[in-house]
Amino acid sequence: RLLAANVGDSRLYVLHAPSRIRQVTVDHSYVEELIQAGKVDRETARTLPNRNIITRAVGAEQELVVDFYREDLLDGDILLLCSDGLTNMLTDDRIAQIVFENRSLETAADRLLYEANMAGGQDNISVVLVNPFDTGRWPK
């Protein structure tokens, strides 16, 4: 079981072979509020000029409001924690494709960073990949 806490616009994903990716956290951003209100679709939101405006952050307010998530994980799931520098440059489908076409988490992380930079690298890019079951085998 995964328990996660989140504030801001860094994301947590669960990936499952051969190509599934699912965002667990919900961004605390102006653009996410537009998406949730039905004013813009997710694809259009990727190009909005105000997409980096966050609505909740550690230290921004006197009282911190934290979102908590609980997920049941399956053997073979991979966790991805990343900054918006990655997700603004690569689609979720492309991220999943890169992760599963590589043979190790380290190689996959390096490739994600490389491709995000090649796509423009307009922000800092942070990537953490975790195999929570650490079975020593790569998901198929």
GROMACS .gro file of C-alpha atoms in nm:
model
  140
    1ARG     CA    1   0.000   0.000   0.000
    2LEU     CA    2   0.122   0.347  -0.089
    3LEU     CA    3   0.049   0.649   0.128
    4ALA     CA    4   0.144   0.987  -0.017
    5ALA     CA    5   0.111   1.351   0.082
    6ASN     CA    6   0.120   1.630  -0.174
    7VAL     CA    7   0.130   2.008  -0.198
    8GLY     CA    8   0.208   2.197  -0.519
    9ASP     CA    9   0.243   2.079  -0.875
   10SER     CA   10   0.500   1.801  -0.855
   11ARG     CA   11   0.331   1.475  -0.944
   12LEU     CA   12   0.311   1.114  -0.841
   13TYR     CA   13   0.225   0.852  -1.103
   14VAL     CA   14   0.176   0.477  -1.091
   15LEU     CA   15   0.293   0.296  -1.405
   16HIS     CA   16   0.208  -0.064  -1.484
   17ALA     CA   17   0.352  -0.268  -1.772
   18PRO     CA   18   0.322  -0.278  -2.057
   19SER     CA   19   0.218   0.087  -2.096
   20ARG     CA   20  -0.034   0.209  -1.838
   21ILE     CA   21   0.028   0.536  -1.655
   22ARG     CA   22  -0.203   0.699  -1.405
   23GLN     CA   23  -0.156   1.029  -1.227
   24VAL     CA   24  -0.226   0.988  -0.856
   25THR     CA   25  -0.188   1.343  -0.728
   26VAL     CA   26  -0.388   1.647  -0.835
   27ASP     CA   27  -0.190   1.961  -0.916
   28HIS     CA   28  -0.246   2.270  -0.704
   29SER     CA   29  -0.230   2.508  -0.998
   30TYR     CA   30  -0.433   2.769  -1.179
   31VAL     CA   31  -0.451   2.549  -1.489
   32GLU     CA   32  -0.571   2.244  -1.293
   33GLU     CA   33  -0.851   2.459  -1.148
   34LEU     CA   34  -0.951   2.552  -1.506
   35ILE     CA   35  -0.949   2.184  -1.604
   36GLN     CA   36  -1.156   2.080  -1.301
   37ALA     CA   37  -1.407   2.358  -1.377
   38GLY     CA   38  -1.441   2.232  -1.735
   39LYS     CA   39  -1.312   2.559  -1.883
   40VAL     CA   40  -1.020   2.400  -2.065
   41ASP     CA   41  -0.919   2.047  -2.164
   42ARG     CA   42  -0.595   1.884  -2.051
   43GLU     CA   43  -0.431   1.905  -2.394
   44THR     CA   44  -0.501   2.279  -2.428
   45ALA     CA   45  -0.382   2.333  -2.071
   46ARG     CA   46  -0.036   2.204  -2.168
   47THR     CA   47   0.025   2.521  -2.372
   48LEU     CA   48  -0.141   2.791  -2.160
   49PRO     CA   49   0.097   3.071  -2.060
   50ASN     CA   50  -0.014   3.060  -1.693
   51ARG     CA   51   0.035   2.684  -1.652
   52ASN     CA   52   0.316   2.733  -1.395
   53ILE     CA   53   0.111   2.940  -1.150
   54ILE     CA   54   0.062   2.730  -0.838
   55THR     CA   55  -0.226   2.783  -0.597
   56ARG     CA   56  -0.084   2.596  -0.300
   57ALA     CA   57   0.276   2.564  -0.182
   58VAL     CA   58   0.475   2.497   0.134
   59GLY     CA   59   0.549   2.828   0.306
   60ALA     CA   60   0.305   3.034   0.097
   61GLU     CA   61   0.032   3.058   0.362
   62GLN     CA   62   0.017   3.057   0.741
   63GLU     CA   63  -0.172   2.724   0.739
   64LEU     CA   64  -0.066   2.443   0.510
   65VAL     CA   65  -0.335   2.229   0.347
   66VAL     CA   66  -0.200   1.892   0.239
   67ASP     CA   67  -0.369   1.634   0.016
   68PHE     CA   68  -0.327   1.270   0.113
   69TYR     CA   69  -0.354   0.969  -0.118
   70ARG     CA   70  -0.376   0.596  -0.055
   71GLU     CA   71  -0.313   0.347  -0.334
   72ASP     CA   72  -0.308  -0.029  -0.346
   73LEU     CA   73  -0.013  -0.135  -0.557
   74LEU     CA   74   0.037  -0.444  -0.769
   75ASP     CA   75   0.357  -0.637  -0.822
   76GLY     CA   76   0.516  -0.479  -1.127
   77ASP     CA   77   0.398  -0.125  -1.052
   78ILE     CA   78   0.657   0.149  -1.087
   79LEU     CA   79   0.624   0.482  -0.907
   80LEU     CA   80   0.726   0.807  -1.073
   81LEU     CA   81   0.768   1.127  -0.875
   82CYS     CA   82   0.848   1.423  -1.098
   83SER     CA   83   0.844   1.797  -1.133
   84ASP     CA   84   0.641   1.985  -1.390
   85GLY     CA   85   0.961   2.033  -1.587
   86LEU     CA   86   0.909   1.676  -1.706
   87THR     CA   87   0.533   1.675  -1.753
   88ASN     CA   88   0.528   2.009  -1.937
   89MET     CA   89   0.769   1.868  -2.195
   90LEU     CA   90   0.644   1.508  -2.236
   91THR     CA   91   0.295   1.359  -2.251
   92ASP     CA   92   0.194   1.092  -2.003
   93ASP     CA   93   0.186   0.832  -2.282
   94ARG     CA   94   0.539   0.922  -2.390
   95ILE     CA   95   0.662   0.903  -2.030
   96ALA     CA   96   0.517   0.550  -1.995
   97GLN     CA   97   0.666   0.445  -2.327
   98ILE     CA   98   1.014   0.564  -2.224
   99VAL     CA   99   0.995   0.394  -1.885
  100PHE     CA  100   0.891   0.057  -2.024
  101GLU     CA  101   1.121   0.050  -2.327
  102ASN     CA  102   1.427   0.076  -2.101
  103ARG     CA  103   1.570  -0.210  -1.899
  104SER     CA  104   1.643  -0.034  -1.571
  105LEU     CA  105   1.502   0.248  -1.364
  106GLU     CA  106   1.829   0.440  -1.388
  107THR     CA  107   1.835   0.416  -1.768
  108ALA     CA  108   1.467   0.512  -1.788
  109ALA     CA  109   1.520   0.815  -1.562
  110ASP     CA  110   1.819   0.928  -1.770
  111ARG     CA  111   1.614   0.893  -2.088
  112LEU     CA  112   1.322   1.090  -1.943
  113LEU     CA  113   1.557   1.374  -1.850
  114TYR     CA  114   1.723   1.366  -2.191
  115GLU     CA  115   1.396   1.371  -2.387
  116ALA     CA  116   1.244   1.647  -2.172
  117ASN     CA  117   1.553   1.858  -2.232
  118MET     CA  118   1.544   1.785  -2.605
  119ALA     CA  119   1.176   1.889  -2.611
  120GLY     CA  120   1.272   2.231  -2.480
  121GLY     CA  121   1.369   2.183  -2.115
  122GLN     CA  122   1.198   2.507  -2.017
  123ASP     CA  123   1.202   2.437  -1.641
  124ASN     CA  124   1.396   2.236  -1.387
  125ILE     CA  125   1.338   1.864  -1.438
  126SER     CA  126   1.329   1.620  -1.147
  127VAL     CA  127   1.262   1.248  -1.184
  128VAL     CA  128   1.249   0.969  -0.925
  129LEU     CA  129   1.153   0.616  -1.031
  130VAL     CA  130   1.086   0.352  -0.766
  131ASN     CA  131   1.011  -0.019  -0.784
  132PRO     CA  132   0.829  -0.056  -0.449
  133PHE     CA  133   0.845  -0.435  -0.461
  134ASP     CA  134   1.214  -0.442  -0.558
  135THR     CA  135   1.183  -0.792  -0.701
  136GLY     CA  136   1.503  -0.754  -0.902
  137ARG     CA  137   1.315  -0.811  -1.227
  138TRP     CA  138   1.191  -0.555  -1.471
  139PRO     CA  139   0.813  -0.546  -1.540
  140LYS     CA  140   0.706  -0.701  -1.872
   0.00000   0.00000   0.00000
